[in-house]
Amino acid sequence: MPVGTNIPATAVLVLGAGPAGLVLANLLCAAGVDCVVVERRGRAHVEQRARAGFLSPDSVDVLRAHGLDHGLRHAGRTHDRCEFRSAAGRVELRYSELGRGRVHTVYPQQLLVTDLIAELLRRGGRILFDTTATAIGGLHEERPWALLRDARGAETRYEARYLAGCDGARGIARSAVPAATAVRDHGITWLALLVQAPPTSHSVLYGVHGDGFAGQMPRSPDVTRYYLQCDPAAGVDDWDEQRIWAELDRRLDAPRYGAPARGPILERGLVRLRSEILDPIQHGRLLLAGDAATSISPSAAKGANLAIAEARLLARALTTAVHTGDETALHRYSADCLPLIRRAQEFSHWMIDLLHPPAPDDPEAAYQRMLRSARLHSLATSESHRHFFADNYVGI
Ligand SMILES: Cc1cc2nc3c(=O)[nH]c(=O)nc-3n(C[C@H](O)[C@H](O)[C@H](O)COP(=O)(O)OP(=O)(O)OC[C@H]3O[C@@H](n4cnc5c(N)ncnc54)[C@H](O)[C@@H]3O)c2cc1C
């Protein structure tokens, strides 16, 4: 969309090609809103980056309603149960039979990102890969801008009517929003592993062990994600394979329930559990969505789902603003998103407290341990607790 100078311009410049930016751009493109996505990594990198896997029914509805569910329909698998294992035994929750009877769909994030990129390009959308936004400005002017640096180091100033900050927790957009931030560093680190092996159980497994959390999440018929709580000071290489499998066996109680299936470890990384909410998530003509707006621990699988929910709300508000000039919905964007974000944060925090033992030097450790067993007992015995869990776990 030329503006009479040689400065490139578009209606909406979307920073970041993760789930938030790509859902937003697809919805804008379908609504006839000109937009350009800027992504600092290459296409192959973002299409292979394994992260989330559990989509809520709300996310699936958004993708289906906008023709973005082609891959999901073929390769997504319904998932309806999880299991907590502790010294007191195991508690299985089939959430298809609880709450509103809703279920997850397991579809690895990298496949979703691949689908969203293909569909956006098919719809005529533009993505500038290997291009980094190094600065943004003019947020209260008619034409905010971003300075973009390509792989060769060439810099271009790009203008837009609106900037969408979908560049994740470490992007540049969030620091341009003078928001109040509420932060919690949980002091907990997970070793995150992708293993070439089918999941041993159809359930998501949560090992609630006195020495630390262990988890198993299905990703595809032959790839499984495992998590192991580890010493926050540890490095990825401090864990050799023998130690990894021994700890998974111990914390998931292999002697009683069978050992997790072994396989080559395809990928390992560290995830530090940190939660942060910005309020508001917009400033002038810059609007944030996804991890740029809130960092949330993966304990309740909410990050990618929040990203999709926010992208939908933002797409609707931007479409109205661009087509009609009416910015009412845009001005309400933060207020519309924040209740959703707070609720997801609250439940993720509830899960963190349930899954992790208190720190050894916590003077209230005995009390915390008592709370954990009371929660597990409630999940095992109280219908209303099981319904509470199902509603919050599967929906937001
Ligand atoms: C191990 C792990 C497991 C997870 N499991 C789940 C799960 O089961 N369910 C769930 O819902 N969530 C899960 N999450 C969280 C989920 O992956 C994130 O919440 C989700 O990726 C957020 O999407 P996003 O688009 O906001 O950000 P991102 O996916 O981080 O995308 C942001 C993009 O912006 C790009 N970028 C950054 N800076 C710039 C810049 N300056 N210029 C241009 N581009 C830039 C980045 O390269 C990136 O591609 C998990 C996360 C991890 C790490």
Short mmCIF file of C-alpha atoms and ligand atoms in Angstrom, two decimals:
data_model
loop_
_atom_site.label_atom_id
_atom_site.label_comp_id
_atom_site.label_asym_id
_atom_site.label_seq_id
_atom_site.Cartn_x
_atom_site.Cartn_y
_atom_site.Cartn_z
CA MET A 1 0.00 0.00 0.00
CA PRO A 2 2.11 2.92 -1.20
CA VAL A 3 1.77 6.19 0.66
CA GLY A 4 3.38 8.58 -1.77
CA THR A 5 6.95 8.05 -0.57
CA ASN A 6 9.33 5.14 -1.04
CA ILE A 7 8.76 4.01 2.55
CA PRO A 8 6.95 0.64 2.41
CA ALA A 9 3.65 0.59 4.29
CA THR A 10 0.74 -1.64 5.16
CA ALA A 11 -2.42 -1.41 7.24
CA VAL A 12 -1.19 -3.77 9.99
CA LEU A 13 2.43 -4.73 10.55
CA VAL A 14 2.50 -7.96 12.55
CA LEU A 15 5.71 -8.63 14.48
CA GLY A 16 6.32 -12.36 14.92
CA ALA A 17 5.21 -15.51 13.08
CA GLY A 18 4.18 -17.66 16.05
CA PRO A 19 0.59 -18.83 16.65
CA ALA A 20 -0.56 -15.32 17.68
CA GLY A 21 0.88 -13.46 14.68
CA LEU A 22 -0.08 -16.10 12.13
CA VAL A 23 -3.67 -16.54 13.29
CA LEU A 24 -4.06 -12.76 13.38
CA ALA A 25 -2.59 -12.30 9.89
CA ASN A 26 -4.76 -15.08 8.43
CA LEU A 27 -7.92 -13.55 9.87
CA LEU A 28 -6.95 -10.05 8.68
CA CYS A 29 -6.10 -11.33 5.22
CA ALA A 30 -9.43 -13.15 4.96
CA ALA A 31 -11.21 -9.93 5.99
CA GLY A 32 -9.46 -7.95 3.25
CA VAL A 33 -7.10 -6.07 5.59
CA ASP A 34 -3.63 -5.54 4.13
CA CYS A 35 -0.95 -6.84 6.50
CA VAL A 36 2.67 -7.93 6.54
CA VAL A 37 4.25 -10.36 9.02
CA VAL A 38 7.87 -9.88 10.09
CA GLU A 39 9.72 -12.88 11.52
CA ARG A 40 13.31 -12.81 12.72
CA ARG A 41 13.89 -16.53 12.13
CA GLY A 42 13.83 -18.48 8.86
CA ARG A 43 10.78 -20.38 7.66
CA ALA A 44 12.34 -23.81 8.25
CA HIS A 45 13.19 -22.86 11.83
CA VAL A 46 9.69 -21.76 12.84
CA GLU A 47 8.13 -24.74 11.07
CA GLN A 48 10.24 -27.13 13.15
CA ARG A 49 10.15 -25.42 16.55
CA ALA A 50 8.41 -27.92 18.85
CA ARG A 51 6.58 -26.34 21.76
CA ALA A 52 2.88 -26.68 22.59
CA GLY A 53 0.63 -29.53 21.60
CA PHE A 54 -2.71 -29.23 23.36
CA LEU A 55 -5.41 -27.14 21.71
CA SER A 56 -8.55 -26.24 23.62
CA PRO A 57 -11.98 -26.62 21.99
CA ASP A 58 -12.20 -22.81 21.77
CA SER A 59 -8.95 -22.70 19.78
CA VAL A 60 -10.16 -25.48 17.49
CA ASP A 61 -13.43 -23.56 16.95
CA VAL A 62 -11.52 -20.41 15.95
CA LEU A 63 -9.33 -22.36 13.53
CA ARG A 64 -12.30 -24.22 12.06
CA ALA A 65 -14.46 -21.11 11.69
CA HIS A 66 -11.71 -19.43 9.67
CA GLY A 67 -10.72 -22.35 7.46
CA LEU A 68 -7.43 -22.95 9.30
CA ASP A 69 -8.09 -26.50 10.47
CA HIS A 70 -7.12 -28.51 7.42
CA GLY A 71 -4.11 -30.22 9.05
CA LEU A 72 -5.88 -30.49 12.39
CA ARG A 73 -8.75 -32.40 10.85
CA HIS A 74 -6.37 -34.97 9.39
CA ALA A 75 -3.68 -35.33 12.02
CA GLY A 76 -5.15 -33.84 15.22
CA ARG A 77 -6.11 -36.41 17.85
CA THR A 78 -8.80 -36.05 20.45
CA HIS A 79 -7.49 -36.22 23.99
CA ASP A 80 -9.71 -36.51 27.01
CA ARG A 81 -7.87 -37.71 30.08
CA CYS A 82 -5.07 -37.05 32.50
CA GLU A 83 -3.71 -38.86 35.50
CA PHE A 84 -2.01 -37.66 38.68
CA ARG A 85 0.37 -40.16 40.27
CA SER A 86 1.53 -39.70 43.83
CA ALA A 87 2.50 -41.77 46.88
CA ALA A 88 -1.23 -41.96 47.66
CA GLY A 89 -2.00 -43.72 44.36
CA ARG A 90 -3.34 -42.44 41.10
CA VAL A 91 -6.25 -40.19 40.23
CA GLU A 92 -7.54 -40.35 36.66
CA LEU A 93 -9.74 -37.60 35.26
CA ARG A 94 -11.65 -38.21 32.05
CA TYR A 95 -12.69 -34.71 31.31
CA SER A 96 -14.93 -35.77 28.40
CA GLU A 97 -17.19 -37.07 31.18
CA LEU A 98 -16.82 -34.01 33.40
CA GLY A 99 -17.63 -30.33 33.30
CA ARG A 100 -18.96 -29.41 29.90
CA GLY A 101 -17.65 -32.65 28.42
CA ARG A 102 -15.08 -30.83 26.33
CA VAL A 103 -11.77 -32.34 25.17
CA HIS A 104 -8.35 -31.28 23.95
CA THR A 105 -7.02 -31.83 20.46
CA VAL A 106 -3.38 -32.85 20.34
CA TYR A 107 -1.68 -31.21 17.39
CA PRO A 108 1.97 -30.19 17.66
CA GLN A 109 2.50 -26.43 17.49
CA GLN A 110 5.08 -26.72 14.69
CA LEU A 111 2.49 -28.43 12.47
CA LEU A 112 -0.04 -25.70 13.25
CA VAL A 113 2.53 -23.00 12.44
CA THR A 114 3.37 -24.79 9.17
CA ASP A 115 -0.34 -24.89 8.22
CA LEU A 116 -0.86 -21.24 9.16
CA ILE A 117 2.11 -20.10 7.06
CA ALA A 118 0.97 -22.11 4.02
CA GLU A 119 -2.58 -20.80 4.31
CA LEU A 120 -1.47 -17.19 4.75
CA LEU A 121 0.71 -17.36 1.64
CA ARG A 122 -2.13 -19.04 -0.26
CA ARG A 123 -4.40 -16.17 0.73
CA GLY A 124 -1.89 -13.71 -0.70
CA GLY A 125 -0.42 -12.66 2.67
CA ARG A 126 3.20 -11.58 2.99
CA ILE A 127 5.79 -12.83 5.48
CA LEU A 128 9.28 -11.35 5.70
CA PHE A 129 11.38 -14.19 7.15
CA ASP A 130 14.89 -13.66 8.53
CA THR A 131 13.91 -10.08 9.26
CA THR A 132 14.16 -8.58 12.73
CA ALA A 133 12.25 -5.60 14.06
CA THR A 134 14.98 -3.67 15.87
CA ALA A 135 12.97 -0.61 16.92
CA ILE A 136 9.39 0.65 16.83
CA GLY A 137 8.01 4.14 17.29
CA GLY A 138 5.41 6.75 16.38
CA LEU A 139 2.86 4.85 18.42
CA HIS A 140 0.67 7.91 18.94
CA GLU A 141 0.99 9.15 15.39
CA GLU A 142 -1.07 8.31 12.34
CA ARG A 143 1.70 6.10 10.97
CA PRO A 144 3.62 4.13 13.56
CA TRP A 145 6.75 2.47 12.21
CA ALA A 146 9.20 -0.36 12.74
CA LEU A 147 12.82 -0.50 11.76
CA LEU A 148 13.46 -3.86 10.09
CA ARG A 149 16.85 -5.49 9.58
CA ASP A 150 17.14 -8.30 7.03
CA ALA A 151 19.59 -11.22 7.03
CA ARG A 152 22.18 -9.17 5.11
CA GLY A 153 22.00 -6.38 7.70
CA ALA A 154 20.10 -3.94 5.45
CA GLU A 155 17.68 -1.72 7.40
CA THR A 156 14.28 -0.52 6.18
CA ARG A 157 11.74 1.67 7.91
CA TYR A 158 8.26 0.12 7.52
CA GLU A 159 5.11 2.10 8.28
CA ALA A 160 1.61 0.93 9.15
CA ARG A 161 -1.65 2.16 10.58
CA TYR A 162 -1.31 -0.31 13.44
CA LEU A 163 1.46 -2.48 14.85
CA ALA A 164 0.59 -5.90 16.29
CA GLY A 165 3.21 -7.05 18.80
CA CYS A 166 3.10 -10.86 18.51
CA ASP A 167 6.84 -11.29 18.97
CA GLY A 168 6.75 -13.45 22.09
CA ALA A 169 8.04 -12.96 25.60
CA ARG A 170 11.49 -11.78 24.47
CA GLY A 171 10.46 -9.57 21.56
CA ILE A 172 10.69 -5.79 21.44
CA ALA A 173 6.98 -4.93 21.45
CA ARG A 174 6.21 -5.51 25.12
CA SER A 175 8.93 -3.14 26.30
CA ALA A 176 7.29 -0.32 24.28
CA VAL A 177 4.09 -0.62 26.36
CA PRO A 178 4.34 1.36 29.61
CA ALA A 179 2.19 -1.17 31.45
CA ALA A 180 1.93 -2.18 35.08
CA THR A 181 3.42 -5.65 35.30
CA ALA A 182 2.56 -8.37 37.77
CA VAL A 183 5.34 -10.95 37.85
CA ARG A 184 6.05 -14.19 39.63
CA ASP A 185 9.25 -16.16 39.23
CA HIS A 186 8.22 -19.58 40.53
CA GLY A 187 11.84 -20.57 41.17
CA ILE A 188 11.10 -23.80 39.31
CA THR A 189 12.88 -25.17 36.24
CA TRP A 190 11.87 -28.09 34.01
CA LEU A 191 14.06 -30.15 31.78
CA ALA A 192 11.87 -30.45 28.65
CA LEU A 193 12.50 -33.49 26.45
CA LEU A 194 11.12 -34.67 23.14
CA VAL A 195 11.51 -38.41 22.80
CA GLN A 196 11.10 -40.63 19.75
CA ALA A 197 8.72 -43.11 21.36
CA PRO A 198 4.98 -43.56 21.62
CA PRO A 199 3.43 -42.40 24.90
CA THR A 200 3.14 -45.28 27.37
CA SER A 201 -0.29 -44.17 28.45
CA HIS A 202 -3.07 -42.42 26.58
CA SER A 203 -3.38 -40.07 29.58
CA VAL A 204 -1.31 -37.00 30.21
CA LEU A 205 0.71 -38.13 33.23
CA TYR A 206 1.55 -35.85 36.12
CA GLY A 207 4.01 -37.35 38.60
CA VAL A 208 3.42 -35.50 41.89
CA HIS A 209 6.57 -36.65 43.63
CA GLY A 210 8.26 -35.42 46.79
CA ASP A 211 11.55 -34.95 44.88
CA GLY A 212 10.00 -32.99 42.02
CA PHE A 213 7.49 -33.07 39.21
CA ALA A 214 7.66 -35.38 36.19
CA GLY A 215 5.24 -35.30 33.27
CA GLN A 216 4.42 -37.17 30.10
CA MET A 217 2.40 -35.53 27.30
CA PRO A 218 1.55 -37.21 24.00
CA ARG A 219 2.55 -35.27 20.89
CA SER A 220 2.15 -37.71 17.99
CA PRO A 221 1.85 -41.51 17.68
CA ASP A 222 5.64 -41.83 17.86
CA VAL A 223 6.82 -38.70 19.69
CA THR A 224 6.27 -37.93 23.38
CA ARG A 225 7.13 -34.92 25.50
CA TYR A 226 8.54 -35.51 28.96
CA TYR A 227 9.21 -32.94 31.66
CA LEU A 228 11.40 -33.34 34.73
CA GLN A 229 11.65 -30.70 37.42
CA CYS A 230 15.35 -30.06 37.94
CA ASP A 231 17.69 -27.93 40.00
CA PRO A 232 17.29 -24.33 38.71
CA ALA A 233 21.09 -24.03 38.71
CA ALA A 234 21.51 -27.14 36.53
CA GLY A 235 22.45 -27.03 32.85
CA VAL A 236 20.90 -29.22 30.13
CA ASP A 237 24.04 -31.33 29.96
CA ASP A 238 24.00 -32.12 33.69
CA TRP A 239 21.46 -34.81 32.90
CA ASP A 240 22.76 -37.88 31.11
CA GLU A 241 20.31 -40.34 29.56
CA GLN A 242 20.63 -42.90 32.31
CA ARG A 243 19.76 -40.33 34.96
CA ILE A 244 16.83 -38.98 32.92
CA TRP A 245 15.19 -42.39 32.54
CA ALA A 246 15.88 -43.36 36.14
CA GLU A 247 14.20 -40.17 37.40
CA LEU A 248 11.23 -40.53 35.05
CA ASP A 249 10.76 -44.13 36.26
CA ARG A 250 10.97 -43.08 39.90
CA ARG A 251 8.70 -40.01 39.73
CA LEU A 252 6.11 -41.68 37.48
CA ASP A 253 6.20 -44.75 39.72
CA ALA A 254 7.33 -47.29 37.11
CA PRO A 255 7.40 -50.22 39.60
CA ARG A 256 3.64 -49.84 40.11
CA TYR A 257 2.43 -48.60 36.72
CA GLY A 258 5.10 -49.58 34.17
CA ALA A 259 8.11 -47.72 32.79
CA PRO A 260 7.76 -44.86 30.31
CA ALA A 261 8.66 -46.04 26.81
CA ARG A 262 12.35 -45.45 26.00
CA GLY A 263 13.51 -43.87 22.77
CA PRO A 264 16.14 -41.54 21.38
CA ILE A 265 15.98 -38.05 22.91
CA LEU A 266 15.34 -35.77 19.94
CA GLU A 267 15.55 -32.47 21.77
CA ARG A 268 16.21 -31.18 25.26
CA GLY A 269 15.89 -27.73 26.76
CA LEU A 270 15.22 -25.91 30.02
CA VAL A 271 11.94 -24.15 30.79
CA ARG A 272 11.99 -21.70 33.67
CA LEU A 273 8.52 -21.23 35.13
CA ARG A 274 7.82 -17.53 35.14
CA SER A 275 4.48 -15.76 34.95
CA GLU A 276 3.92 -12.17 33.95
CA ILE A 277 0.87 -10.09 33.06
CA LEU A 278 0.97 -6.68 31.48
CA ASP A 279 -1.92 -4.28 32.06
CA PRO A 280 -2.82 -2.78 29.65
CA ILE A 281 -1.65 -4.83 26.67
CA GLN A 282 -1.83 -1.92 24.25
CA HIS A 283 -0.33 1.53 23.86
CA GLY A 284 -1.36 3.99 21.19
CA ARG A 285 -1.38 2.07 17.91
CA LEU A 286 0.58 -0.90 19.25
CA LEU A 287 -1.43 -3.90 20.42
CA LEU A 288 0.06 -7.04 21.97
CA ALA A 289 -1.11 -10.64 21.64
CA GLY A 290 0.19 -14.03 22.80
CA ASP A 291 3.33 -14.39 24.89
CA ALA A 292 4.14 -10.72 24.22
CA ALA A 293 1.10 -9.83 26.35
CA THR A 294 1.49 -12.44 29.05
CA SER A 295 4.06 -15.08 29.98
CA ILE A 296 2.41 -18.14 31.39
CA SER A 297 3.97 -21.37 32.60
CA PRO A 298 3.25 -24.41 30.40
CA SER A 299 1.85 -26.30 33.42
CA ALA A 300 -1.77 -26.01 32.25
CA ALA A 301 -1.16 -25.73 28.48
CA LYS A 302 -2.63 -22.26 28.17
CA GLY A 303 -0.02 -20.20 26.25
CA ALA A 304 -0.82 -21.10 22.65
CA ASN A 305 -4.54 -21.17 23.40
CA LEU A 306 -4.47 -17.66 24.87
CA ALA A 307 -2.48 -16.52 21.83
CA ILE A 308 -5.23 -17.79 19.50
CA ALA A 309 -8.05 -16.28 21.59
CA GLU A 310 -6.36 -12.87 21.69
CA ALA A 311 -5.52 -12.98 17.98
CA ARG A 312 -9.21 -13.53 17.21
CA LEU A 313 -10.32 -10.56 19.32
CA LEU A 314 -7.58 -8.38 17.88
CA ALA A 315 -8.38 -9.35 14.29
CA ARG A 316 -12.00 -8.39 14.77
CA ALA A 317 -11.17 -5.01 16.33
CA LEU A 318 -8.50 -4.18 13.72
CA THR A 319 -10.77 -5.16 10.84
CA THR A 320 -13.46 -2.76 12.03
CA ALA A 321 -10.92 0.01 12.64
CA VAL A 322 -9.28 -0.38 9.22
CA HIS A 323 -12.51 -0.73 7.24
CA THR A 324 -14.68 1.82 9.06
CA GLY A 325 -12.35 3.98 11.15
CA ASP A 326 -14.32 2.99 14.27
CA GLU A 327 -11.76 2.25 17.00
CA THR A 328 -14.23 1.49 19.82
CA ALA A 329 -13.41 -2.24 19.87
CA LEU A 330 -9.68 -1.52 19.62
CA HIS A 331 -9.83 0.75 22.66
CA ARG A 332 -11.58 -2.08 24.54
CA TYR A 333 -9.08 -4.73 23.44
CA SER A 334 -7.11 -4.89 26.72
CA ALA A 335 -10.25 -4.87 28.81
CA ASP A 336 -11.67 -7.73 26.71
CA CYS A 337 -8.53 -9.87 26.95
CA LEU A 338 -7.42 -9.35 30.54
CA PRO A 339 -10.19 -11.34 32.29
CA LEU A 340 -9.29 -14.31 30.06
CA ILE A 341 -5.58 -13.91 30.78
CA ARG A 342 -6.10 -13.59 34.54
CA ARG A 343 -8.26 -16.69 34.65
CA ALA A 344 -5.70 -18.72 32.70
CA GLN A 345 -2.94 -17.43 34.98
CA GLU A 346 -4.89 -18.29 38.11
CA PHE A 347 -5.49 -21.87 36.97
CA SER A 348 -1.88 -22.32 35.81
CA HIS A 349 -0.80 -21.15 39.25
CA TRP A 350 -3.17 -23.65 40.87
CA MET A 351 -1.51 -26.37 38.77
CA ILE A 352 1.99 -25.20 39.69
CA ASP A 353 1.16 -25.43 43.40
CA LEU A 354 -0.27 -28.89 42.90
CA LEU A 355 2.57 -30.32 40.81
CA HIS A 356 5.66 -29.06 42.62
CA PRO A 357 6.92 -29.82 46.10
CA PRO A 358 7.80 -26.85 48.30
CA ALA A 359 11.40 -25.65 48.25
CA PRO A 360 13.53 -27.53 50.84
CA ASP A 361 14.22 -24.30 52.77
CA ASP A 362 10.54 -23.24 52.84
CA PRO A 363 9.65 -22.84 56.55
CA GLU A 364 6.04 -23.70 55.65
CA ALA A 365 6.97 -26.82 53.65
CA ALA A 366 4.91 -29.16 55.84
CA TYR A 367 1.82 -27.00 55.37
CA GLN A 368 2.37 -26.83 51.58
CA ARG A 369 2.71 -30.62 51.41
CA MET A 370 -0.54 -30.98 53.34
CA LEU A 371 -2.30 -28.67 50.84
CA ARG A 372 -1.01 -30.76 47.93
CA SER A 373 -2.36 -33.99 49.36
CA ALA A 374 -5.67 -32.31 50.20
CA ARG A 375 -6.00 -31.13 46.61
CA LEU A 376 -5.24 -34.58 45.21
CA HIS A 377 -7.72 -36.11 47.63
CA SER A 378 -10.39 -33.61 46.53
CA LEU A 379 -9.74 -34.44 42.88
CA ALA A 380 -10.12 -38.14 43.72
CA THR A 381 -13.27 -37.82 45.79
CA SER A 382 -15.19 -34.61 45.11
CA GLU A 383 -17.36 -34.33 42.00
CA SER A 384 -17.36 -30.53 42.21
CA HIS A 385 -13.54 -30.43 42.31
CA ARG A 386 -13.34 -32.72 39.33
CA HIS A 387 -15.74 -30.49 37.42
CA PHE A 388 -13.79 -27.38 38.42
CA PHE A 389 -10.64 -29.01 37.12
CA ALA A 390 -12.17 -30.14 33.82
CA ASP A 391 -13.72 -26.74 33.08
CA ASN A 392 -10.48 -24.88 33.69
CA TYR A 393 -8.12 -27.44 32.21
CA VAL A 394 -9.85 -27.77 28.87
CA GLY A 395 -11.36 -24.33 28.48
CA ILE A 396 -10.22 -20.94 29.63
C1 LIG B 1 8.39 -26.51 26.03
C2 LIG B 1 7.11 -25.74 25.88
C3 LIG B 1 5.89 -26.43 25.90
C4 LIG B 1 4.69 -25.73 25.77
N1 LIG B 1 3.51 -26.43 25.80
C5 LIG B 1 2.33 -25.78 25.63
C6 LIG B 1 1.07 -26.49 25.52
O1 LIG B 1 1.00 -27.72 25.58
N2 LIG B 1 -0.07 -25.75 25.30
C7 LIG B 1 -0.02 -24.37 25.18
O2 LIG B 1 -1.10 -23.74 24.99
N3 LIG B 1 1.14 -23.68 25.26
C8 LIG B 1 2.33 -24.33 25.47
N4 LIG B 1 3.50 -23.66 25.46
C9 LIG B 1 3.48 -22.21 25.26
C10 LIG B 1 3.33 -21.83 23.80
O3 LIG B 1 4.29 -22.50 22.99
C11 LIG B 1 3.47 -20.31 23.64
O4 LIG B 1 2.59 -19.70 24.54
C12 LIG B 1 3.15 -19.88 22.20
O5 LIG B 1 4.22 -20.23 21.33
C13 LIG B 1 2.92 -18.36 22.14
O6 LIG B 1 2.73 -17.98 20.80
P1 LIG B 1 3.17 -16.52 20.33
O7 LIG B 1 2.82 -16.44 18.90
O8 LIG B 1 2.63 -15.51 21.26
O9 LIG B 1 4.75 -16.45 20.55
P2 LIG B 1 5.91 -17.29 19.86
O10 LIG B 1 5.45 -18.64 19.47
O11 LIG B 1 7.08 -17.17 20.79
O12 LIG B 1 6.21 -16.47 18.52
C14 LIG B 1 6.83 -15.21 18.54
C15 LIG B 1 7.62 -15.05 17.25
O13 LIG B 1 8.20 -13.75 17.19
C16 LIG B 1 9.50 -13.84 16.65
N5 LIG B 1 10.25 -12.63 17.08
C17 LIG B 1 10.72 -12.36 18.32
N6 LIG B 1 11.32 -11.15 18.33
C18 LIG B 1 11.20 -10.64 17.08
C19 LIG B 1 11.61 -9.43 16.47
N7 LIG B 1 12.25 -8.49 17.17
N8 LIG B 1 11.35 -9.23 15.15
C20 LIG B 1 10.68 -10.20 14.42
N9 LIG B 1 10.27 -11.37 14.97
C21 LIG B 1 10.52 -11.58 16.26
C22 LIG B 1 10.03 -15.15 17.22
O14 LIG B 1 11.10 -15.68 16.44
C23 LIG B 1 8.79 -16.03 17.16
O15 LIG B 1 8.71 -16.77 15.95
C24 LIG B 1 4.72 -24.33 25.60
C25 LIG B 1 5.94 -23.63 25.55
C26 LIG B 1 7.13 -24.32 25.68
C27 LIG B 1 8.43 -23.56 25.63
#
